[in-house]
Amino acid sequence: MRWSQLLITTLRESPQDAEIDSHKLMIRAGLIRKLAGGLYTFMPLGLRALKKVEAIVHEEMDAAGAQEILMPALQPAELWERSGRYTTMGPGMFRLKDRKENNMVMGPTHEEVVTDLLAREVSSYRQLPCTVYQVQTKFRDEIRPRFGLMRAKEFIMKDAYSFDTTLEAADKSYQSMYDAYVRIFKRCGLDARPVEADTGDIGGKWSHEFMVLADSGEDGIIGCDACGYAANQERAERKVSPVTGAPSPALETVDTPNARTIEEVAAFLKASPDRLIKTLIYVADGAPIAALVPGDRELNEHKLKRLIGCKSLVLADDETIMKVTGAQVGFAGPVGLKIPVYADNDLQGAVDRISGANATDKHVLHVDLARDASVTQYEDIVIVAAGDSCPRCGKPLTLKRGIEVGHVFKLGTKYSESFEATYLTEQGQSQTMIMGCYGIGVSRTLQAVIEQSHDANGIIWPISVAPFTVAILQLDAQDAALCEAVNQLEKELKANGIDVIIDDRDERPGVKFKDSDLIGFPIRIVAGSKALAKGGFEVKGRTDAEAQIVPPAEVLAYVRNLIAKEAL
RNA sequence: CGGAGUGUAGCGCAGCCUGGUAGCGCGUUUGGUUCGGGACCAAAAGGUCAAGGGUUCAAUUCCCUUCACUCCGACCA
């Protein structure tokens, strides 16, 4: 490839709307261009890198025994009505009508389509297990697209689906996808770690997310250095030690005018926030409930939702709070509440605490939960923070940020039941298939590579996904012997399966050096008269400080050696 | 959807407060001098100042509305 023929412009400055390094670099290096919010065009170099990620995904999926198919992105709404997600996905889906006024959706994912497909195609246990996958464009009407390809309205995803006869077989399918994911991310040069995760909208019982550690990540990851426990913050659990204390004095109601928030109440009563009980009123599937957490902690809505087993969980509005507590917002408390009360484990056995009095401008002192309130259930319902105790080994937990690049789910029969995906057993009995689903955000993975691997000068591509492995910077274009040597080298490298781009532009050397570093080609060969006079080309890895002068005849071997070194 | 902010040349920005029809840097084109880490000189092309309405003799500037984009929360690969 000749640079002069390539559709690419590099930018000296970062676009104003790019926030994180990987996004800035993708734009500056001319890998992607924005069409509109959350919509990007892959330029030739960006697409080359994307295709390399895809190739790795294909190889590992095929090796794991998954079969590639391609399902339509445009789907009838009817399918989504059958699974119930036509309503539960809400405005997250792009919806449209065809000319006959039939409701259609642009597929945000493919559980419905694939389950319907397998329900029709598979009728015997002999056809199972079966895992299918595709690499395809997904559409999601994200509330807030951001960070370039990280959260886009249209993106490339690899999604796989497994169908099995038994739970044990399904576990095996899950494990084989899990293992494939570990290999895929490793081959992309990514440090991605699996963490326990919440299952969210997709549903199912258990899941792991593959997280790339990055300060710009949108997810919190709780980890234990001692035992290796790792979980998404929204799912992470912790160990609490039982609370003991002297019995509370009798309840005492005090005036707390205009003190509504924990901070205000704590300041007014000169108490530390952890002595307070935060009482949150929620509406779960239409019915009000209360959730209690220590004043210095935050409620984890995911956990509460799972505990209650409700479909929707939203903070109650002012009117509901008034009705339930008889007080304005800010003065709710557990004492005397007539609705179900869920309390965090930290509050079990809590004595002498402070809470709202369910009367405007009043709080109560000396609350003993067991004595003064009726708690429906104690459970772990707070957001785990750094410093909490590991649920497995009790050592302190850490909190880091991560980018979710992959997610593997055990679905069970959630979809196979709605779509009657059944098969006949050896005994001739009809049984429901057990499913799993497995996603990789391919375009997101590409950007995650950049986020994790760059420096002040630009991208540092791993060889496995670099748009080109080798960039030859041709200086001194008027030197005929040099040009001939470059042509020769290009042929030789290509013949050996090494992709190479030649910067043949009529530019000053400095421009070529800067662009080469910005785009981040793993191996740079400078072809200039000076070095040639000294006996060869200058060869240098992207992060090497010094270039080596290598005789033309030895460049291929030298480059191969560099490639082999990284492959380790 | 809630809170904050920004829309001026391909990109990054100034001008607006204090109305008089637009400028800088990068990039692009042409010519020349240069040529190993984003060169220099000269000339040039390129703008319905987001859109619509209002105030005014006059609006990029003041006011209103709409739209788009970005940032902070819920969603997710």
XYZ file of C-alpha atoms (C1' of nucleotides) in Angstrom:
645
model
C 0.000 0.000 0.000
C 1.243 3.460 -0.916
C 0.403 6.204 1.526
C -0.063 8.691 -1.300
C -2.961 6.561 -2.593
C -4.618 6.195 0.815
C -7.722 8.061 1.933
C -6.391 9.457 5.155
C -5.810 12.784 6.810
C -4.156 13.023 10.170
C -4.945 15.869 12.501
C -2.491 17.870 14.485
C -5.113 18.838 17.032
C -7.749 16.792 18.818
C -11.351 17.389 17.920
C -13.199 19.419 20.479
C -15.796 16.725 21.198
C -13.358 13.929 22.031
C -12.893 13.316 25.723
C -10.718 10.257 26.208
C -7.327 9.494 24.671
C -8.429 6.575 22.527
C -11.208 8.611 20.946
C -8.905 11.550 20.273
C -6.283 9.286 18.778
C -8.700 7.436 16.530
C -9.838 10.748 15.076
C -6.379 12.281 14.891
C -4.892 9.192 13.267
C -7.654 9.200 10.666
C -9.063 5.799 11.673
C -12.662 6.927 12.080
C -14.802 9.919 11.218
C -18.004 11.006 12.886
C -21.209 11.171 10.902
C -23.421 12.165 13.827
C -23.663 11.435 17.531
C -22.829 7.776 18.095
C -22.391 7.101 14.372
C -18.950 6.637 12.873
C -17.421 5.785 9.529
C -14.456 3.449 9.564
C -11.763 4.889 7.344
C -9.435 2.514 5.475
C -6.870 2.169 8.250
C -9.470 1.906 10.997
C -11.317 -0.748 9.075
C -8.131 -2.739 8.540
C -7.577 -2.826 12.301
C -11.216 -3.733 12.910
C -10.973 -6.573 10.407
C -7.952 -7.919 12.239
C -9.895 -8.029 15.500
C -12.729 -9.749 13.653
C -10.336 -12.287 12.176
C -9.100 -13.216 15.638
C -12.684 -13.537 16.831
C -13.544 -15.767 13.884
C -10.555 -18.014 14.427
C -11.257 -18.513 18.096
C -15.004 -18.996 17.636
C -14.427 -21.565 14.912
C -11.808 -23.287 17.070
C -14.318 -23.440 19.920
C -16.761 -25.216 17.641
C -19.175 -22.351 17.059
C -20.735 -22.089 13.606
C -21.015 -18.774 11.836
C -24.402 -17.609 10.601
C -25.744 -14.186 9.697
C -29.135 -13.019 10.938
C -31.059 -9.967 9.774
C -30.542 -6.692 11.591
C -34.087 -5.694 10.639
C -36.566 -7.750 12.626
C -40.313 -8.043 13.035
C -41.608 -6.586 16.295
C -43.740 -9.693 16.751
C -40.687 -11.681 17.864
C -39.949 -9.131 20.516
C -43.505 -9.178 21.729
C -43.188 -12.918 22.267
C -40.235 -12.524 24.610
C -41.812 -9.524 26.300
C -38.850 -7.338 25.507
C -40.770 -5.168 23.038
C -41.934 -3.294 26.117
C -39.125 -3.948 28.602
C -36.400 -2.706 26.247
C -38.355 0.520 26.087
C -36.933 3.355 24.008
C -33.562 1.617 23.819
C -34.603 0.015 20.541
C -34.874 1.682 17.174
C -38.413 1.040 15.988
C -39.927 1.590 12.583
C -42.782 0.507 10.361
C -42.630 -1.037 6.922
C -44.909 0.128 4.094
C -47.647 -2.212 5.277
C -47.520 -0.539 8.687
C -46.006 -3.580 10.362
C -43.883 -2.764 13.397
C -40.214 -3.538 12.951
C -37.091 -3.068 15.065
C -33.437 -2.626 14.259
C -31.909 -5.481 16.217
C -30.137 -4.422 19.417
C -29.262 -8.094 19.998
C -30.439 -11.432 18.622
C -31.747 -13.747 21.339
C -35.247 -13.609 19.855
C -34.224 -14.280 16.284
C -31.790 -17.053 17.109
C -34.099 -18.842 19.537
C -36.912 -18.730 17.015
C -34.499 -20.090 14.423
C -33.244 -22.974 16.528
C -36.763 -23.784 17.687
C -37.627 -24.411 14.051
C -34.436 -26.149 12.994
C -33.728 -28.401 15.947
C -36.093 -31.188 16.874
C -33.840 -33.921 18.199
C -31.254 -34.306 20.931
C -29.026 -35.607 18.148
C -28.688 -32.040 16.827
C -27.416 -30.719 20.142
C -25.275 -29.205 21.459
C -25.151 -26.381 18.982
C -23.443 -22.995 19.196
C -23.908 -20.383 16.490
C -22.395 -16.929 16.164
C -22.303 -13.913 13.923
C -20.371 -10.695 13.568
C -22.857 -8.014 12.814
C -24.018 -4.470 13.242
C -26.215 -3.811 16.246
C -28.443 -0.824 16.839
C -29.192 0.707 20.182
C -30.729 4.077 20.802
C -28.322 4.906 23.585
C -29.432 7.600 25.964
C -26.032 9.148 25.736
C -23.600 7.931 23.107
C -20.077 8.862 24.075
C -16.371 8.257 23.783
C -16.452 7.486 20.066
C -16.831 3.776 19.440
C -17.100 3.010 23.165
C -20.796 3.681 23.279
C -22.269 4.135 19.833
C -25.773 3.882 18.440
C -24.563 1.515 15.766
C -21.693 -0.825 16.506
C -20.098 -4.107 15.523
C -20.761 -7.004 17.820
C -19.902 -10.654 17.799
C -22.768 -12.515 19.376
C -22.879 -16.245 19.976
C -25.656 -18.455 21.317
C -25.387 -21.962 22.699
C -28.141 -24.571 22.889
C -27.800 -27.626 25.083
C -29.785 -30.517 26.452
C -28.686 -30.404 30.071
C -27.394 -27.889 32.578
C -24.074 -29.715 32.705
C -23.738 -29.546 28.925
C -24.689 -25.876 29.009
C -21.972 -25.266 31.588
C -19.497 -26.860 29.219
C -20.608 -24.614 26.367
C -20.326 -21.614 28.659
C -16.861 -22.618 29.740
C -15.670 -23.115 26.196
C -16.874 -19.631 25.217
C -15.322 -18.211 28.372
C -12.009 -19.819 27.461
C -12.264 -18.563 23.872
C -12.842 -15.044 25.182
C -9.730 -15.204 27.321
C -7.742 -16.172 24.222
C -9.361 -13.551 21.987
C -8.570 -10.641 24.256
C -5.081 -11.907 24.931
C -4.398 -12.139 21.207
C -5.649 -8.576 20.777
C -2.957 -7.551 23.212
C -5.528 -6.637 25.830
C -5.296 -7.138 29.539
C -8.944 -8.128 29.972
C -10.068 -9.862 33.112
C -13.284 -11.737 33.744
C -15.399 -10.438 36.593
C -18.715 -11.565 38.023
C -21.471 -9.425 36.621
C -25.100 -8.506 36.800
C -27.241 -9.981 34.059
C -29.251 -6.856 33.288
C -31.808 -6.821 30.504
C -30.571 -9.939 28.750
C -31.644 -11.960 31.720
C -30.355 -15.270 32.941
C -28.828 -16.510 36.120
C -25.131 -15.948 35.960
C -22.686 -13.996 33.907
C -19.113 -12.851 33.579
C -17.962 -9.629 32.024
C -14.563 -9.219 30.450
C -13.143 -5.948 31.633
C -10.240 -3.931 30.328
C -8.804 -1.870 33.141
C -8.762 1.820 32.241
C -9.304 4.991 34.207
C -11.778 6.123 31.572
C -13.864 2.951 31.974
C -17.552 3.351 32.657
C -17.803 0.477 35.115
C -16.485 0.053 38.619
C -14.676 -3.192 39.318
C -14.338 -4.518 42.822
C -11.396 -6.832 43.310
C -9.544 -8.694 46.026
C -5.777 -8.902 45.657
C -5.609 -11.635 48.256
C -7.933 -14.268 46.784
C -8.620 -13.039 43.246
C -12.308 -12.279 43.740
C -13.456 -9.818 41.061
C -16.896 -8.459 40.329
C -18.648 -5.572 38.710
C -19.410 -3.013 41.381
C -23.122 -3.323 40.638
C -23.010 -6.991 41.554
C -20.128 -7.123 44.057
C -20.858 -8.432 47.532
C -19.055 -7.950 50.802
C -18.717 -9.528 54.198
C -20.128 -7.648 57.177
C -19.243 -8.242 60.776
C -22.138 -8.467 63.186
C -22.934 -5.298 65.078
C -23.161 -5.339 68.815
C -23.807 -2.569 71.252
C -25.469 -1.609 74.455
C -29.258 -1.492 74.359
C -30.705 1.784 73.094
C -32.287 4.273 75.441
C -35.951 4.941 74.720
C -36.864 6.583 71.416
C -36.680 10.331 71.426
C -38.158 12.580 68.761
C -36.252 15.782 68.053
C -36.891 18.789 65.806
C -34.662 18.971 62.781
C -36.040 21.903 60.830
C -35.157 21.804 57.128
C -32.548 19.111 57.677
C -33.359 16.590 54.942
C -30.178 15.139 53.570
C -27.833 12.923 55.517
C -25.249 15.720 55.541
C -27.715 18.260 56.873
C -29.073 15.992 59.584
C -25.612 14.809 60.624
C -24.416 18.391 60.855
C -27.504 19.559 62.708
C -27.393 16.764 65.292
C -23.586 16.712 65.375
C -23.596 12.994 64.649
C -21.405 11.089 62.227
C -23.278 9.989 59.079
C -22.783 6.290 59.784
C -24.932 6.670 62.905
C -27.849 7.622 60.682
C -30.179 5.250 58.898
C -30.907 6.307 55.338
C -34.479 5.419 54.459
C -35.294 5.320 50.770
C -38.821 4.899 49.496
C -39.098 3.044 46.195
C -41.972 1.871 44.059
C -41.514 -1.757 43.056
C -43.916 -2.882 40.340
C -46.403 -0.297 41.561
C -46.152 -0.982 45.297
C -44.158 1.209 47.679
C -41.333 -0.330 49.699
C -38.630 1.046 51.943
C -34.910 0.350 51.803
C -32.601 1.060 54.726
C -28.876 1.577 54.451
C -26.330 3.176 56.777
C -26.144 6.945 56.285
C -22.668 6.798 54.820
C -23.510 4.129 52.230
C -25.265 4.059 48.892
C -28.027 1.699 47.945
C -27.387 -0.705 45.069
C -30.622 -0.724 43.105
C -29.615 -3.831 41.153
C -29.310 -5.830 44.339
C -32.565 -4.526 45.728
C -34.337 -5.314 42.485
C -33.003 -8.850 42.505
C -33.917 -9.275 46.188
C -37.504 -8.161 45.675
C -37.763 -9.927 42.359
C -39.587 -7.046 40.723
C -39.539 -5.898 37.116
C -39.416 -2.171 37.706
C -37.927 -0.289 40.603
C -37.998 3.490 40.716
C -37.524 6.057 43.448
C -40.905 7.147 44.755
C -42.132 10.603 43.822
C -42.907 13.260 46.418
C -46.584 12.462 46.471
C -46.047 8.763 47.176
C -43.538 9.556 49.904
C -46.030 11.915 51.498
C -48.676 9.217 51.426
C -46.439 6.471 52.775
C -44.587 8.397 55.477
C -46.978 11.223 56.210
C -44.041 13.605 55.895
C -42.256 15.621 53.281
C -39.276 14.160 51.483
C -36.304 13.899 53.814
C -37.945 12.697 56.985
C -38.704 9.059 56.251
C -37.727 6.460 58.819
C -38.378 2.782 59.542
C -40.289 3.298 62.764
C -43.965 2.670 62.208
C -43.793 2.161 58.449
C -46.608 0.015 57.106
C -44.843 -1.111 53.917
C -42.249 -3.848 53.340
C -38.866 -2.772 54.706
C -35.599 -4.123 53.338
C -32.483 -3.345 55.328
C -28.821 -3.783 54.593
C -26.924 -6.444 56.524
C -24.876 -3.695 58.116
C -27.958 -2.661 60.054
C -28.692 -6.057 61.527
C -28.499 -5.618 65.279
C -28.021 -1.888 64.895
C -28.778 0.069 68.047
C -28.900 3.711 69.003
C -29.193 5.043 65.475
C -30.866 8.132 64.071
C -33.596 8.094 61.459
C -36.393 10.192 60.054
C -39.481 10.358 62.249
C -42.039 10.147 59.413
C -43.053 13.656 60.380
C -41.902 16.802 58.638
C -38.918 18.492 60.321
C -38.475 15.680 62.845
C -36.019 12.825 63.377
C -35.850 10.153 66.067
C -32.843 9.241 68.217
C -31.870 5.922 69.827
C -33.436 3.735 67.136
C -33.030 0.015 67.768
C -34.168 -1.594 64.540
C -35.083 -4.918 66.071
C -37.017 -3.231 68.859
C -38.575 -0.252 67.079
C -39.225 -1.314 63.511
C -40.373 -4.326 61.606
C -37.815 -5.212 59.003
C -39.060 -7.607 56.330
C -35.605 -8.821 55.391
C -31.941 -8.113 55.964
C -29.739 -8.515 52.916
C -26.639 -7.076 51.290
C -28.084 -4.108 49.375
C -25.395 -1.426 49.369
C -22.885 -0.545 46.708
C -19.621 -2.149 47.691
C -16.795 0.334 48.080
C -13.026 0.157 48.328
C -12.027 -0.998 51.778
C -15.031 -3.256 52.327
C -14.284 -6.854 53.224
C -13.983 -9.501 50.520
C -17.018 -11.827 50.572
C -14.707 -14.839 50.148
C -11.651 -14.155 52.261
C -12.473 -11.040 54.270
C -9.456 -9.042 53.102
C -9.960 -5.411 51.994
C -11.386 -4.902 48.524
C -10.108 -2.499 45.877
C -12.025 -0.431 43.333
C -10.843 0.160 39.774
C -12.423 1.336 36.543
C -12.978 -0.897 33.549
C -14.304 -1.066 30.001
C -16.651 -3.941 29.318
C -15.501 -5.607 26.107
C -17.265 -8.941 26.451
C -20.042 -10.587 28.396
C -20.938 -14.256 28.742
C -24.344 -15.285 30.109
C -25.980 -18.473 31.246
C -29.507 -17.902 30.065
C -31.166 -21.112 31.167
C -34.564 -21.431 29.516
C -35.622 -17.785 29.615
C -35.886 -17.512 25.845
C -36.267 -21.140 24.871
C -39.473 -21.280 26.895
C -41.061 -18.243 25.237
C -40.159 -19.552 21.814
C -40.900 -23.185 22.576
C -37.416 -24.216 21.618
C -37.765 -27.871 22.464
C -36.294 -31.147 21.273
C -37.094 -34.816 21.708
C -34.918 -36.809 24.085
C -33.680 -40.314 23.451
C -36.795 -41.444 25.298
C -38.998 -39.436 22.999
C -39.870 -36.768 25.542
C -40.107 -33.119 24.693
C -37.654 -30.916 26.591
C -36.692 -27.265 26.572
C -33.225 -26.337 25.397
C -30.797 -24.690 27.793
C -29.251 -21.554 26.373
C -26.249 -19.345 26.827
C -25.349 -16.126 25.045
C -21.996 -14.514 24.542
C -21.167 -11.051 23.238
C -18.050 -9.186 22.277
C -18.164 -5.523 21.360
C -15.794 -5.771 18.431
C -15.582 -2.071 17.634
C -15.373 -1.265 21.319
C -12.602 -3.812 21.739
C -10.643 -2.052 19.017
C -10.865 1.237 20.838
C -10.091 -0.425 24.160
C -6.816 -1.621 22.656
C -5.899 1.999 21.953
C -7.085 3.168 25.344
C -4.815 0.643 26.965
C -1.876 1.076 24.610
C -0.776 4.558 23.634
C 1.710 7.246 24.627
C 2.149 10.976 24.140
C 3.068 10.468 20.485
C 0.143 8.287 19.515
C -1.174 4.764 19.312
C 0.991 1.749 20.104
C -0.632 -1.068 18.151
C -0.024 -4.657 19.071
C 1.089 -6.418 15.884
C -1.996 -8.635 15.962
C -4.417 -5.782 15.244
C -2.258 -3.047 13.697
C -3.614 -1.674 10.416
C -0.207 -2.455 8.926
C 2.585 -4.317 10.662
C 5.375 -2.420 8.958
C 5.595 1.169 7.764
C 8.433 2.036 5.426
C 9.174 5.731 5.460
C 10.653 6.516 2.120
C 12.883 9.562 2.313
C 14.975 10.935 -0.519
C 12.586 9.912 -3.281
C 14.999 11.182 -5.939
C 17.510 8.480 -5.014
C 16.769 5.805 -7.627
C 18.821 3.109 -5.938
C 16.993 3.724 -2.677
C 13.572 3.512 -4.325
C 14.545 0.265 -5.969
C 15.686 -1.128 -2.629
C 12.367 -0.128 -1.070
C 10.374 -1.804 -3.841
C 12.444 -4.909 -3.369
C 11.850 -4.924 0.380
C 8.136 -4.386 -0.063
C 7.890 -7.399 -2.359
C 9.862 -9.529 0.014
C 7.793 -8.613 3.072
C 4.502 -9.085 1.266
C 5.607 -12.428 -0.104
C 6.118 -13.495 3.482
C 2.689 -12.433 4.624
C 3.772 -9.235 6.347
C 1.569 -6.287 5.493
C 3.410 -3.124 4.775
C 2.602 0.483 3.964
C 5.091 2.758 2.238
C 5.002 6.429 3.059
C 5.873 7.706 -0.413
C 4.437 11.172 0.123
C 6.350 14.240 -0.924
C 6.676 15.377 2.664
C 9.519 16.349 4.906
C 10.907 13.567 7.114
C 9.555 15.105 10.307
C 5.994 14.885 9.053
C 6.436 11.210 8.237
C 7.966 10.417 11.614
C 5.140 12.160 13.443
C 2.415 10.479 11.417
C 4.022 7.088 11.773
C 4.148 7.450 15.550
C 0.637 8.880 15.709
C -0.914 5.984 13.832
C 1.376 3.684 15.732
C 2.639 1.118 13.253
C 4.463 -1.546 15.283
C 7.585 -1.634 13.113
C 9.053 1.363 11.355
C 11.634 1.113 8.623
C 13.268 4.344 7.543
C 14.648 4.208 4.027
C 16.972 7.157 3.571
C 20.173 7.852 1.699
C 22.076 8.493 4.925
C 21.425 5.115 6.475
C 21.787 3.336 3.174
C 25.268 4.801 2.893
C 25.941 3.311 6.314
C 24.832 -0.056 5.052
C 21.076 -0.441 5.229
C 17.642 0.548 6.510
C 16.833 1.775 9.959
C 14.467 -0.595 11.716
C 12.747 0.283 14.964
C 9.839 -0.948 17.037
C 7.231 1.668 17.960
C 8.465 1.911 21.539
C 12.178 1.329 20.950
C 14.383 4.288 21.722
C 16.994 3.552 19.076
C 16.761 2.251 15.537
C 19.042 -0.488 14.229
C 20.728 -0.233 10.865
C 19.994 -3.484 9.099
C 21.399 -4.490 5.688
C 18.621 -4.862 3.096
C 19.158 -8.589 2.779
C 18.625 -9.094 6.515
C 15.588 -6.904 7.057
C 13.070 -9.680 6.527
C 14.701 -11.901 9.120
C 15.028 -8.966 11.505
C 11.361 -8.050 11.134
C 10.261 -11.638 11.535
C 12.247 -11.794 14.708
C 10.490 -8.702 16.061
C 7.112 -10.193 15.203
C 7.994 -13.508 16.817
C 9.165 -11.738 19.960
C 5.822 -10.012 20.407
C 3.886 -13.194 19.657
C 5.346 -14.628 22.853
C -35.614 12.656 30.467
C -33.210 15.853 34.528
C -28.704 19.320 35.448
C -24.434 22.171 32.897
C -22.268 24.011 28.437
C -21.150 24.820 23.176
C -22.684 25.909 17.941
C -18.349 31.400 13.600
C -13.919 28.361 6.876
C -12.230 21.090 6.487
C -10.011 21.112 11.965
C -8.826 24.105 16.549
C -10.291 28.941 18.142
C -10.990 34.728 18.617
C -14.760 38.451 17.717
C -20.396 39.108 20.738
C -20.382 42.105 26.950
C -20.333 47.885 24.492
C -24.915 46.164 17.192
C -22.236 49.117 11.561
C -22.240 42.189 7.281
C -16.023 38.591 9.946
C -10.537 37.345 11.660
C -6.180 34.064 13.640
C -3.525 29.227 13.683
C -3.467 24.455 11.298
C -4.949 22.202 6.740
C -5.849 22.988 1.162
C -4.131 25.243 -3.960
C -0.063 27.820 -6.880
C 5.085 29.595 -7.227
C 9.860 29.763 -4.961
C 13.576 28.479 -1.222
C 14.186 24.137 1.807
C 14.638 18.770 3.144
C 16.388 13.177 9.252
C 11.351 14.683 14.212
C 4.857 18.406 12.300
C 10.097 24.159 7.533
C 10.066 29.337 5.448
C 8.500 33.337 2.020
C 4.765 35.062 -1.320
C 0.030 34.706 -3.475
C -4.871 32.348 -3.455
C -9.369 29.507 -2.719
C -12.785 28.603 1.144
C -18.040 31.438 5.645
C -26.569 31.580 4.249
C -21.663 33.337 11.639
C -26.706 26.089 13.458
C -32.040 27.155 11.866
C -36.449 30.158 12.385
C -38.657 34.406 14.396
C -38.408 39.230 17.062
C -36.216 44.250 18.397
C -33.545 47.935 15.293
C -32.190 52.405 10.047
C -28.807 48.203 10.730
C -28.048 41.702 14.158
C -22.472 37.042 14.160
C -23.433 40.509 18.334
C -29.485 41.905 22.054
C -34.343 38.851 22.972
C -37.463 34.344 22.039
C -38.168 29.433 19.900
C -36.332 25.123 17.683
C -32.439 21.854 16.336
C -27.659 19.652 16.796
C -23.453 18.433 19.584
C -20.548 17.825 24.263
C -20.150 17.046 29.669
C -22.451 14.980 34.726
C -26.561 10.701 36.367
C -29.902 5.859 34.798
C -28.920 2.008 30.040
C -25.189 -1.349 27.819
C -20.944 -4.831 23.877
